[in-house]
PDB file of C-alpha atoms and ligand atoms in Angstrom:
ATOM      1  CA  MET T   1    -215.606 -87.326 -27.891  1.00 64.00           C
ATOM      2  CA  ASP T   2    -218.119 -84.721 -26.969  1.00 84.00           C
ATOM      3  CA  PHE T   3    -217.063 -81.097 -27.060  1.00 91.00           C
ATOM      4  CA  PRO T   4    -219.384 -78.085 -26.803  1.00 91.00           C
ATOM      5  CA  ASN T   5    -221.664 -77.811 -29.819  1.00 93.00           C
ATOM      6  CA  TYR T   6    -220.312 -74.498 -31.028  1.00 97.00           C
ATOM      7  CA  PHE T   7    -217.344 -73.734 -33.231  1.00 98.00           C
ATOM      8  CA  ALA T   8    -214.156 -73.617 -31.128  1.00 98.00           C
ATOM      9  CA  ASP T   9    -213.115 -70.058 -30.176  1.00 97.00           C
ATOM     10  CA  ALA T  10    -216.424 -68.600 -31.374  1.00 98.00           C
ATOM     11  CA  GLU T  11    -216.824 -66.809 -28.054  1.00 97.00           C
ATOM     12  CA  SER T  12    -218.248 -63.441 -29.160  1.00 98.00           C
ATOM     13  CA  SER T  13    -221.817 -62.169 -29.125  1.00 98.00           C
ATOM     14  CA  PHE T  14    -223.563 -61.559 -32.444  1.00 98.00           C
ATOM     15  CA  ASP T  15    -223.223 -57.789 -32.001  1.00 98.00           C
ATOM     16  CA  ASP T  16    -219.488 -57.877 -31.251  1.00 97.00           C
ATOM     17  CA  ALA T  17    -218.538 -60.434 -33.892  1.00 98.00           C
ATOM     18  CA  GLU T  18    -216.673 -59.878 -37.144  1.00 97.00           C
ATOM     19  CA  PHE T  19    -217.563 -63.405 -38.363  1.00 98.00           C
ATOM     20  CA  VAL T  20    -220.914 -65.095 -37.858  1.00 98.00           C
ATOM     21  CA  ILE T  21    -221.009 -68.844 -38.426  1.00 98.00           C
ATOM     22  CA  PHE T  22    -224.219 -70.768 -38.951  1.00 98.00           C
ATOM     23  CA  GLY T  23    -225.002 -74.305 -39.968  1.00 98.00           C
ATOM     24  CA  VAL T  24    -227.569 -75.537 -42.468  1.00 98.00           C
ATOM     25  CA  PRO T  25    -228.048 -79.254 -41.789  1.00 98.00           C
ATOM     26  CA  TYR T  26    -229.803 -80.074 -45.059  1.00 96.00           C
ATOM     27  CA  ASP T  27    -229.276 -82.974 -47.465  1.00 94.00           C
ATOM     28  CA  LYS T  28    -232.661 -83.627 -49.031  1.00 91.00           C
ATOM     29  CA  THR T  29    -231.523 -83.246 -52.652  1.00 86.00           C
ATOM     30  CA  SER T  30    -228.248 -85.180 -52.396  1.00 78.00           C
ATOM     31  CA  SER T  31    -228.195 -87.517 -55.358  1.00 74.00           C
ATOM     32  CA  PHE T  32    -225.784 -90.250 -54.269  1.00 81.00           C
ATOM     33  CA  ARG T  33    -225.061 -90.424 -50.533  1.00 86.00           C
ATOM     34  CA  LYS T  34    -227.062 -88.900 -47.668  1.00 90.00           C
ATOM     35  CA  GLY T  35    -225.512 -87.569 -44.491  1.00 95.00           C
ATOM     36  CA  ALA T  36    -224.402 -83.987 -45.202  1.00 96.00           C
ATOM     37  CA  SER T  37    -226.989 -82.866 -42.632  1.00 96.00           C
ATOM     38  CA  GLN T  38    -224.633 -84.210 -39.951  1.00 97.00           C
ATOM     39  CA  ALA T  39    -221.732 -82.054 -41.120  1.00 98.00           C
ATOM     40  CA  PRO T  40    -222.324 -78.867 -39.075  1.00 98.00           C
ATOM     41  CA  LYS T  41    -222.209 -80.849 -35.841  1.00 98.00           C
ATOM     42  CA  GLU T  42    -219.182 -82.943 -36.847  1.00 98.00           C
ATOM     43  CA  ILE T  43    -217.222 -79.950 -38.162  1.00 98.00           C
ATOM     44  CA  ARG T  44    -217.904 -78.043 -34.918  1.00 98.00           C
ATOM     45  CA  GLN T  45    -216.708 -81.051 -32.908  1.00 98.00           C
ATOM     46  CA  ALA T  46    -213.573 -81.328 -35.058  1.00 98.00           C
ATOM     47  CA  SER T  47    -212.830 -77.617 -34.579  1.00 98.00           C
ATOM     48  CA  TRP T  48    -211.866 -78.288 -30.952  1.00 97.00           C
ATOM     49  CA  ASN T  49    -208.826 -80.283 -32.093  1.00 97.00           C
ATOM     50  CA  PHE T  50    -206.732 -77.301 -33.116  1.00 97.00           C
ATOM     51  CA  GLU T  51    -204.483 -74.705 -31.486  1.00 96.00           C
ATOM     52  CA  THR T  52    -205.736 -71.142 -31.820  1.00 95.00           C
ATOM     53  CA  TYR T  53    -202.373 -70.157 -33.319  1.00 93.00           C
ATOM     54  CA  ASP T  54    -201.474 -71.296 -36.829  1.00 90.00           C
ATOM     55  CA  ILE T  55    -197.760 -71.574 -37.614  1.00 91.00           C
ATOM     56  CA  GLN T  56    -198.042 -71.258 -41.369  1.00 86.00           C
ATOM     57  CA  THR T  57    -200.162 -68.123 -41.553  1.00 83.00           C
ATOM     58  CA  ASP T  58    -198.895 -66.664 -38.245  1.00 87.00           C
ATOM     59  CA  SER T  59    -202.497 -65.924 -37.308  1.00 87.00           C
ATOM     60  CA  ASP T  60    -204.262 -66.530 -34.012  1.00 92.00           C
ATOM     61  CA  ILE T  61    -208.002 -66.834 -34.114  1.00 93.00           C
ATOM     62  CA  LYS T  62    -208.412 -66.116 -30.431  1.00 93.00           C
ATOM     63  CA  GLU T  63    -207.743 -62.489 -31.400  1.00 94.00           C
ATOM     64  CA  ILE T  64    -210.661 -62.600 -33.823  1.00 96.00           C
ATOM     65  CA  LYS T  65    -214.279 -62.014 -32.858  1.00 97.00           C
ATOM     66  CA  ILE T  66    -216.436 -64.934 -33.945  1.00 98.00           C
ATOM     67  CA  HIS T  67    -220.050 -65.748 -33.184  1.00 98.00           C
ATOM     68  CA  ASP T  68    -221.634 -69.153 -33.704  1.00 98.00           C
ATOM     69  CA  TYR T  69    -225.315 -68.586 -34.449  1.00 98.00           C
ATOM     70  CA  GLY T  70    -226.041 -72.338 -34.326  1.00 98.00           C
ATOM     71  CA  ASP T  71    -227.962 -74.273 -36.953  1.00 98.00           C
ATOM     72  CA  ILE T  72    -231.074 -73.084 -38.683  1.00 98.00           C
ATOM     73  CA  ASN T  73    -234.015 -75.428 -38.547  1.00 97.00           C
ATOM     74  CA  VAL T  74    -234.538 -76.668 -42.089  1.00 97.00           C
ATOM     75  CA  LYS T  75    -235.332 -80.316 -41.490  1.00 92.00           C
ATOM     76  CA  ASN T  76    -238.937 -80.235 -42.645  1.00 94.00           C
ATOM     77  CA  LEU T  77    -238.559 -77.726 -45.463  1.00 96.00           C
ATOM     78  CA  ASN T  78    -238.585 -78.336 -49.186  1.00 96.00           C
ATOM     79  CA  PRO T  79    -235.527 -77.002 -51.075  1.00 96.00           C
ATOM     80  CA  LYS T  80    -237.182 -73.713 -52.055  1.00 96.00           C
ATOM     81  CA  GLN T  81    -238.295 -73.044 -48.470  1.00 97.00           C
ATOM     82  CA  MET T  82    -234.836 -73.974 -47.155  1.00 98.00           C
ATOM     83  CA  VAL T  83    -233.148 -71.581 -49.603  1.00 98.00           C
ATOM     84  CA  ASN T  84    -235.461 -68.823 -48.403  1.00 98.00           C
ATOM     85  CA  GLU T  85    -234.600 -69.441 -44.738  1.00 98.00           C
ATOM     86  CA  VAL T  86    -230.892 -69.326 -45.571  1.00 98.00           C
ATOM     87  CA  LYS T  87    -231.456 -66.034 -47.380  1.00 98.00           C
ATOM     88  CA  ILE T  88    -233.231 -64.502 -44.363  1.00 98.00           C
ATOM     89  CA  VAL T  89    -230.456 -65.411 -41.918  1.00 98.00           C
ATOM     90  CA  THR T  90    -227.677 -64.353 -44.288  1.00 98.00           C
ATOM     91  CA  SER T  91    -229.432 -61.019 -44.892  1.00 98.00           C
ATOM     92  CA  ARG T  92    -229.528 -60.345 -41.166  1.00 98.00           C
ATOM     93  CA  ILE T  93    -225.779 -61.002 -40.903  1.00 98.00           C
ATOM     94  CA  LEU T  94    -225.008 -58.753 -43.894  1.00 98.00           C
ATOM     95  CA  GLU T  95    -227.276 -55.943 -42.641  1.00 98.00           C
ATOM     96  CA  ASN T  96    -225.148 -55.936 -39.504  1.00 98.00           C
ATOM     97  CA  HIS T  97    -221.946 -55.686 -41.599  1.00 98.00           C
ATOM     98  CA  LYS T  98    -220.581 -59.046 -40.593  1.00 98.00           C
ATOM     99  CA  PHE T  99    -218.821 -61.720 -42.580  1.00 98.00           C
ATOM    100  CA  PRO T 100    -221.033 -64.809 -42.904  1.00 98.00           C
ATOM    101  CA  ILE T 101    -219.584 -68.318 -42.805  1.00 98.00           C
ATOM    102  CA  ILE T 102    -222.073 -71.026 -43.626  1.00 98.00           C
ATOM    103  CA  ILE T 103    -221.496 -74.695 -42.914  1.00 98.00           C
ATOM    104  CA  GLY T 104    -223.569 -77.085 -45.030  1.00 97.00           C
ATOM    105  CA  GLY T 105    -225.353 -79.216 -45.680  1.00 96.00           C
ATOM    106  CA  GLU T 106    -225.380 -79.803 -49.349  1.00 96.00           C
ATOM    107  CA  HIS T 107    -224.479 -77.256 -52.023  1.00 97.00           C
ATOM    108  CA  SER T 108    -228.103 -76.232 -52.686  1.00 97.00           C
ATOM    109  CA  ILE T 109    -227.906 -73.932 -49.637  1.00 97.00           C
ATOM    110  CA  THR T 110    -225.542 -71.528 -51.430  1.00 98.00           C
ATOM    111  CA  ALA T 111    -228.319 -70.289 -53.731  1.00 98.00           C
ATOM    112  CA  GLY T 112    -230.034 -68.778 -50.675  1.00 98.00           C
ATOM    113  CA  VAL T 113    -226.834 -67.202 -49.391  1.00 98.00           C
ATOM    114  CA  ILE T 114    -226.127 -65.450 -52.677  1.00 98.00           C
ATOM    115  CA  GLU T 115    -229.689 -64.106 -52.945  1.00 98.00           C
ATOM    116  CA  ALA T 116    -228.989 -62.150 -49.773  1.00 98.00           C
ATOM    117  CA  TYR T 117    -226.128 -60.237 -51.429  1.00 98.00           C
ATOM    118  CA  GLN T 118    -226.254 -57.231 -53.744  1.00 97.00           C
ATOM    119  CA  LYS T 119    -225.918 -58.220 -57.382  1.00 97.00           C
ATOM    120  CA  ASP T 120    -222.484 -56.582 -57.715  1.00 97.00           C
ATOM    121  CA  ILE T 121    -220.475 -59.364 -56.032  1.00 98.00           C
ATOM    122  CA  SER T 122    -218.537 -62.093 -57.783  1.00 98.00           C
ATOM    123  CA  VAL T 123    -218.825 -65.752 -56.836  1.00 98.00           C
ATOM    124  CA  VAL T 124    -215.954 -68.218 -56.984  1.00 98.00           C
ATOM    125  CA  SER T 125    -216.958 -71.852 -56.652  1.00 98.00           C
ATOM    126  CA  LEU T 126    -214.411 -74.564 -55.912  1.00 98.00           C
ATOM    127  CA  ASP T 127    -216.111 -77.778 -56.930  1.00 98.00           C
ATOM    128  CA  ALA T 128    -215.513 -81.088 -58.708  1.00 98.00           C
ATOM    129  CA  HIS T 129    -218.855 -80.485 -60.413  1.00 98.00           C
ATOM    130  CA  ILE T 130    -220.064 -77.600 -62.517  1.00 98.00           C
ATOM    131  CA  ASP T 131    -223.550 -77.663 -60.873  1.00 97.00           C
ATOM    132  CA  PHE T 132    -225.107 -75.943 -63.880  1.00 97.00           C
ATOM    133  CA  ARG T 133    -228.216 -78.013 -64.532  1.00 96.00           C
ATOM    134  CA  GLU T 134    -231.474 -76.131 -64.968  1.00 94.00           C
ATOM    135  CA  GLN T 135    -233.208 -78.894 -63.008  1.00 94.00           C
ATOM    136  CA  TYR T 136    -232.306 -82.254 -61.506  1.00 93.00           C
ATOM    137  CA  ASP T 137    -234.908 -84.787 -60.306  1.00 91.00           C
ATOM    138  CA  ASN T 138    -237.563 -82.173 -61.239  1.00 91.00           C
ATOM    139  CA  GLU T 139    -236.054 -79.788 -58.705  1.00 92.00           C
ATOM    140  CA  SER T 140    -234.544 -76.377 -59.568  1.00 94.00           C
ATOM    141  CA  TYR T 141    -232.929 -76.102 -56.130  1.00 93.00           C
ATOM    142  CA  ASN T 142    -231.153 -79.451 -56.326  1.00 93.00           C
ATOM    143  CA  HIS T 143    -227.448 -79.379 -55.362  1.00 94.00           C
ATOM    144  CA  ALA T 144    -226.623 -80.071 -59.024  1.00 94.00           C
ATOM    145  CA  CYS T 145    -228.209 -76.704 -59.983  1.00 96.00           C
ATOM    146  CA  THR T 146    -226.440 -74.320 -57.593  1.00 97.00           C
ATOM    147  CA  ILE T 147    -224.365 -72.358 -60.089  1.00 98.00           C
ATOM    148  CA  ARG T 148    -227.368 -72.082 -62.407  1.00 97.00           C
ATOM    149  CA  ARG T 149    -229.446 -70.566 -59.570  1.00 97.00           C
ATOM    150  CA  ILE T 150    -226.614 -68.183 -58.686  1.00 98.00           C
ATOM    151  CA  ALA T 151    -226.547 -67.127 -62.341  1.00 98.00           C
ATOM    152  CA  ASP T 152    -230.246 -66.243 -61.995  1.00 97.00           C
ATOM    153  CA  HIS T 153    -229.260 -63.676 -59.355  1.00 97.00           C
ATOM    154  CA  ILE T 154    -225.941 -62.231 -60.569  1.00 98.00           C
ATOM    155  CA  ASP T 155    -224.488 -61.832 -64.052  1.00 98.00           C
ATOM    156  CA  ILE T 156    -222.893 -64.977 -65.366  1.00 98.00           C
ATOM    157  CA  ASP T 157    -219.665 -63.111 -66.089  1.00 98.00           C
ATOM    158  CA  LYS T 158    -219.284 -62.570 -62.328  1.00 98.00           C
ATOM    159  CA  ILE T 159    -219.051 -66.306 -61.650  1.00 98.00           C
ATOM    160  CA  ALA T 160    -216.000 -68.576 -61.869  1.00 98.00           C
ATOM    161  CA  VAL T 161    -215.918 -72.310 -61.159  1.00 98.00           C
ATOM    162  CA  LEU T 162    -212.572 -73.948 -60.402  1.00 98.00           C
ATOM    163  CA  GLY T 163    -211.558 -77.580 -60.106  1.00 98.00           C
ATOM    164  CA  ILE T 164    -214.263 -79.331 -62.110  1.00 98.00           C
ATOM    165  CA  ARG T 165    -213.793 -82.826 -63.452  1.00 98.00           C
ATOM    166  CA  SER T 166    -217.404 -83.887 -63.844  1.00 95.00           C
ATOM    167  CA  ALA T 167    -220.364 -82.583 -65.825  1.00 95.00           C
ATOM    168  CA  GLU T 168    -223.154 -83.854 -67.974  1.00 95.00           C
ATOM    169  CA  LYS T 169    -222.387 -83.314 -71.675  1.00 96.00           C
ATOM    170  CA  GLU T 170    -225.426 -81.076 -72.233  1.00 96.00           C
ATOM    171  CA  GLU T 171    -224.766 -79.171 -69.028  1.00 96.00           C
ATOM    172  CA  LEU T 172    -221.211 -78.396 -70.119  1.00 97.00           C
ATOM    173  CA  LYS T 173    -222.395 -77.332 -73.546  1.00 97.00           C
ATOM    174  CA  GLU T 174    -224.934 -74.989 -71.988  1.00 97.00           C
ATOM    175  CA  ALA T 175    -222.306 -73.531 -69.634  1.00 98.00           C
ATOM    176  CA  LYS T 176    -220.038 -72.797 -72.599  1.00 98.00           C
ATOM    177  CA  LYS T 177    -222.888 -71.322 -74.619  1.00 98.00           C
ATOM    178  CA  LEU T 178    -223.910 -68.968 -71.817  1.00 98.00           C
ATOM    179  CA  GLY T 179    -220.296 -67.969 -71.199  1.00 98.00           C
ATOM    180  CA  LEU T 180    -219.665 -69.431 -67.752  1.00 98.00           C
ATOM    181  CA  PHE T 181    -215.994 -69.224 -66.759  1.00 98.00           C
ATOM    182  CA  PHE T 182    -214.703 -72.561 -65.516  1.00 98.00           C
ATOM    183  CA  MET T 183    -211.324 -74.230 -65.172  1.00 98.00           C
ATOM    184  CA  ASP T 184    -210.969 -77.974 -64.823  1.00 98.00           C
ATOM    185  CA  ALA T 185    -208.848 -79.754 -62.227  1.00 98.00           C
ATOM    186  CA  PHE T 186    -206.435 -81.090 -64.865  1.00 98.00           C
ATOM    187  CA  THR T 187    -205.590 -77.602 -66.126  1.00 98.00           C
ATOM    188  CA  ILE T 188    -205.068 -76.458 -62.544  1.00 98.00           C
ATOM    189  CA  GLN T 189    -202.737 -79.386 -61.801  1.00 96.00           C
ATOM    190  CA  LYS T 190    -200.756 -78.625 -64.926  1.00 97.00           C
ATOM    191  CA  GLN T 191    -200.342 -74.878 -64.535  1.00 96.00           C
ATOM    192  CA  GLY T 192    -200.484 -74.619 -60.738  1.00 97.00           C
ATOM    193  CA  ILE T 193    -203.208 -73.217 -58.537  1.00 97.00           C
ATOM    194  CA  LEU T 194    -201.786 -69.702 -58.299  1.00 97.00           C
ATOM    195  CA  ASN T 195    -201.755 -69.236 -62.057  1.00 97.00           C
ATOM    196  CA  GLY T 196    -205.364 -70.410 -62.122  1.00 97.00           C
ATOM    197  CA  VAL T 197    -206.378 -68.043 -59.338  1.00 97.00           C
ATOM    198  CA  ASN T 198    -204.598 -65.123 -60.963  1.00 97.00           C
ATOM    199  CA  GLU T 199    -206.454 -65.763 -64.198  1.00 97.00           C
ATOM    200  CA  VAL T 200    -209.740 -65.767 -62.272  1.00 97.00           C
ATOM    201  CA  LYS T 201    -208.859 -62.554 -60.446  1.00 97.00           C
ATOM    202  CA  GLU T 202    -208.135 -60.829 -63.719  1.00 97.00           C
ATOM    203  CA  TYR T 203    -211.378 -62.158 -65.193  1.00 98.00           C
ATOM    204  CA  LEU T 204    -213.397 -60.931 -62.199  1.00 97.00           C
ATOM    205  CA  LYS T 205    -211.625 -57.555 -62.288  1.00 95.00           C
ATOM    206  CA  ASN T 206    -210.551 -57.735 -58.670  1.00 84.00           C
ATOM    207  CA  ASN T 207    -214.166 -57.475 -57.496  1.00 94.00           C
ATOM    208  CA  LYS T 208    -215.564 -58.463 -54.076  1.00 97.00           C
ATOM    209  CA  VAL T 209    -215.638 -62.264 -53.961  1.00 98.00           C
ATOM    210  CA  TYR T 210    -217.955 -64.701 -52.245  1.00 98.00           C
ATOM    211  CA  LEU T 211    -216.196 -68.074 -52.007  1.00 98.00           C
ATOM    212  CA  THR T 212    -218.167 -71.311 -51.986  1.00 98.00           C
ATOM    213  CA  LEU T 213    -216.149 -74.438 -51.246  1.00 98.00           C
ATOM    214  CA  ASP T 214    -217.727 -77.733 -52.200  1.00 98.00           C
ATOM    215  CA  ILE T 215    -215.387 -80.082 -50.321  1.00 98.00           C
ATOM    216  CA  ASP T 216    -215.519 -82.587 -53.193  1.00 98.00           C
ATOM    217  CA  VAL T 217    -213.191 -80.299 -55.171  1.00 98.00           C
ATOM    218  CA  ILE T 218    -210.463 -81.824 -52.989  1.00 98.00           C
ATOM    219  CA  ASP T 219    -209.303 -85.298 -53.956  1.00 98.00           C
ATOM    220  CA  PRO T 220    -211.253 -88.075 -52.192  1.00 98.00           C
ATOM    221  CA  ALA T 221    -207.929 -89.355 -50.837  1.00 98.00           C
ATOM    222  CA  TYR T 222    -207.895 -86.264 -48.563  1.00 98.00           C
ATOM    223  CA  ALA T 223    -211.646 -85.727 -48.268  1.00 98.00           C
ATOM    224  CA  PRO T 224    -213.456 -89.045 -48.647  1.00 98.00           C
ATOM    225  CA  GLY T 225    -216.423 -87.985 -46.516  1.00 98.00           C
ATOM    226  CA  THR T 226    -218.485 -86.290 -49.185  1.00 97.00           C
ATOM    227  CA  SER T 227    -221.702 -87.137 -50.933  1.00 94.00           C
ATOM    228  CA  THR T 228    -220.490 -87.327 -54.557  1.00 95.00           C
ATOM    229  CA  PRO T 229    -216.725 -88.067 -54.503  1.00 97.00           C
ATOM    230  CA  GLU T 230    -214.769 -87.613 -57.722  1.00 98.00           C
ATOM    231  CA  PRO T 231    -211.147 -88.768 -58.229  1.00 98.00           C
ATOM    232  CA  PHE T 232    -208.311 -86.552 -59.610  1.00 98.00           C
ATOM    233  CA  GLY T 233    -209.023 -83.643 -57.290  1.00 98.00           C
ATOM    234  CA  LEU T 234    -207.107 -80.728 -55.817  1.00 98.00           C
ATOM    235  CA  LYS T 235    -204.937 -80.910 -52.729  1.00 98.00           C
ATOM    236  CA  PRO T 236    -205.796 -79.269 -49.407  1.00 98.00           C
ATOM    237  CA  LEU T 237    -202.874 -76.848 -49.824  1.00 97.00           C
ATOM    238  CA  ASP T 238    -204.335 -75.676 -53.159  1.00 98.00           C
ATOM    239  CA  ILE T 239    -207.448 -74.561 -51.277  1.00 98.00           C
ATOM    240  CA  LEU T 240    -205.348 -72.715 -48.720  1.00 96.00           C
ATOM    241  CA  GLU T 241    -203.512 -70.926 -51.544  1.00 96.00           C
ATOM    242  CA  CYS T 242    -206.876 -69.909 -53.019  1.00 97.00           C
ATOM    243  CA  ILE T 243    -208.107 -68.532 -49.713  1.00 97.00           C
ATOM    244  CA  LYS T 244    -204.874 -66.595 -49.203  1.00 96.00           C
ATOM    245  CA  SER T 245    -204.917 -65.228 -52.704  1.00 96.00           C
ATOM    246  CA  PHE T 246    -208.547 -64.016 -52.550  1.00 97.00           C
ATOM    247  CA  SER T 247    -208.357 -62.966 -48.897  1.00 96.00           C
ATOM    248  CA  SER T 248    -208.478 -59.181 -49.402  1.00 96.00           C
ATOM    249  CA  ASN T 249    -211.507 -59.516 -51.722  1.00 96.00           C
ATOM    250  CA  LEU T 250    -213.576 -61.938 -49.662  1.00 98.00           C
ATOM    251  CA  VAL T 251    -217.052 -60.942 -48.431  1.00 98.00           C
ATOM    252  CA  GLY T 252    -218.419 -64.352 -47.423  1.00 98.00           C
ATOM    253  CA  PHE T 253    -217.706 -68.055 -47.388  1.00 98.00           C
ATOM    254  CA  ASP T 254    -219.431 -71.389 -47.230  1.00 98.00           C
ATOM    255  CA  LEU T 255    -218.186 -74.934 -46.952  1.00 98.00           C
ATOM    256  CA  VAL T 256    -220.591 -77.598 -48.161  1.00 98.00           C
ATOM    257  CA  GLU T 257    -220.997 -81.282 -49.007  1.00 97.00           C
ATOM    258  CA  VAL T 258    -219.069 -82.820 -46.111  1.00 98.00           C
ATOM    259  CA  CYS T 259    -220.784 -86.151 -45.470  1.00 97.00           C
ATOM    260  CA  PRO T 260    -219.555 -87.534 -42.119  1.00 98.00           C
ATOM    261  CA  PRO T 261    -220.934 -91.105 -42.365  1.00 97.00           C
ATOM    262  CA  TYR T 262    -218.441 -91.897 -45.157  1.00 97.00           C
ATOM    263  CA  ASP T 263    -215.111 -91.445 -43.399  1.00 97.00           C
ATOM    264  CA  ASN T 264    -213.379 -91.560 -40.036  1.00 97.00           C
ATOM    265  CA  GLY T 265    -213.670 -87.866 -39.341  1.00 97.00           C
ATOM    266  CA  GLU T 266    -210.803 -86.691 -41.568  1.00 97.00           C
ATOM    267  CA  THR T 267    -213.010 -84.622 -43.893  1.00 98.00           C
ATOM    268  CA  SER T 268    -214.633 -82.779 -40.986  1.00 98.00           C
ATOM    269  CA  LEU T 269    -211.165 -82.088 -39.536  1.00 98.00           C
ATOM    270  CA  LEU T 270    -209.986 -80.646 -42.841  1.00 98.00           C
ATOM    271  CA  ALA T 271    -213.177 -78.573 -43.117  1.00 98.00           C
ATOM    272  CA  ALA T 272    -212.804 -77.200 -39.583  1.00 98.00           C
ATOM    273  CA  LYS T 273    -209.155 -76.330 -40.221  1.00 97.00           C
ATOM    274  CA  LEU T 274    -209.950 -74.538 -43.482  1.00 98.00           C
ATOM    275  CA  ILE T 275    -212.675 -72.478 -41.784  1.00 98.00           C
ATOM    276  CA  ARG T 276    -210.276 -71.556 -38.974  1.00 97.00           C
ATOM    277  CA  LEU T 277    -207.518 -70.662 -41.411  1.00 96.00           C
ATOM    278  CA  LEU T 278    -209.881 -68.499 -43.457  1.00 97.00           C
ATOM    279  CA  MET T 279    -210.913 -66.500 -40.389  1.00 97.00           C
ATOM    280  CA  GLY T 280    -207.276 -66.185 -39.325  1.00 95.00           C
ATOM    281  CA  ILE T 281    -206.245 -64.912 -42.741  1.00 95.00           C
ATOM    282  CA  VAL T 282    -209.229 -62.646 -43.486  1.00 96.00           C
ATOM    283  CA  GLY T 283    -209.952 -61.463 -39.948  1.00 94.00           C
ATOM    284  CA  THR T 284    -208.893 -58.048 -38.735  1.00 82.00           C
ATOM    285  CA  GLY T 285    -209.363 -58.762 -35.090  1.00 60.00           C
ATOM    286  CA  THR T 286    -211.531 -55.659 -34.897  1.00 47.00           C
ATOM    287  CA  THR T 287    -215.306 -55.525 -35.054  1.00 42.00           C
ATOM    288  CA  ASN T 288    -217.504 -54.526 -37.941  1.00 40.00           C
ATOM    289  CA  LYS T 289    -215.086 -54.678 -40.832  1.00 40.00           C
ATOM    290  CA  ALA T 290    -216.790 -53.060 -43.794  1.00 40.00           C
TER     291      ALA T 290
HETATM  292 MN1  LIG D   1    -221.404 -78.568 -55.762  1.00 62.75          MN
HETATM  293 MN1  LIG D   2    -219.419 -81.166 -56.088  1.00 62.75          MN
END
C-alpha cells in the first residue's frame, strides 16, 4: 500500500484551511519502545481507508477545509529544541486563526504546542499515564513529564487528566499535593465516560479546551501499537464521546504515542479515524473559524 503522503481529504491551501495538520516524527525520549516517529506517515496512509462521510456523526469531511503542512524536521534535535520548533509552527497556525491538529510522535511534543497558546486555555489530557514527573532520565522534556511542563505554562487548575491507570507513587503524591485534577480509568468505567466528562467540564468552567490524546489511554486490545501499553483502558467509543462532548469548546488537538512497529496497522487506523471524526464534528465547513 502506498497512498499519497498527506492526510486524506486535506486538499486546501494553508490560507484557505480551517484545520492545519502537521506531524512531529519524534521518539527520542520514549522509555520502553521506539517507533512513534513512524506514526505520522502511517496515520496518513491509514487515513485513505475511509469514506469522507461518517454515518454516526452525519458529517462529511470533504466539506471541511483541511491543510496538511507535512512533518516538521526534528530528527536531529534534542527534546528542548524539538519543543521549541513545535511551538514556532503551532504559533504560526494560531496567528492565522486556524485549528491545529498535531500528529506525534511521542507525548513530549505537546509541551511545545501548549506554549504557543495564551495562558487562558484549559488542557484535557486523555492518557493511561499521569505524565507528571519533574524529570525522567535527567530530561525535563521527557514524555513522562508532559503534564508537568504544561503546568509550567498554564495554571494547574486549568488541566484535567482522564483515564490514568499508571503513575509512580511519588509522582501521584505530588500531583495530589499540587491539586492536579485527574480521574482514573476504573472510575470512568464505573460511572461512564459522559459523567466523567461532565465533571471535567464543570471543573474547567466551560473554558476553551485543548485536547491531547495519548493513544495509550485506549485499551491495548484496541490500540496495541503504542510505546508504553497499559491494560484496563478505555474503549474507542469513549474517546468519540469525549470529542463530541467537548466539541464546542475545542481550540486544538493532538494525537500522540502511536507506535506502528508494534501492531498490524490497527492503531494507526483508529488514530486516523479519530482525527477525521474530530474534524467532522468540530468543523464548520467555512474558513477562519474564530
Ligand atoms: Mn502521555
Ligand atoms: Mn501514556
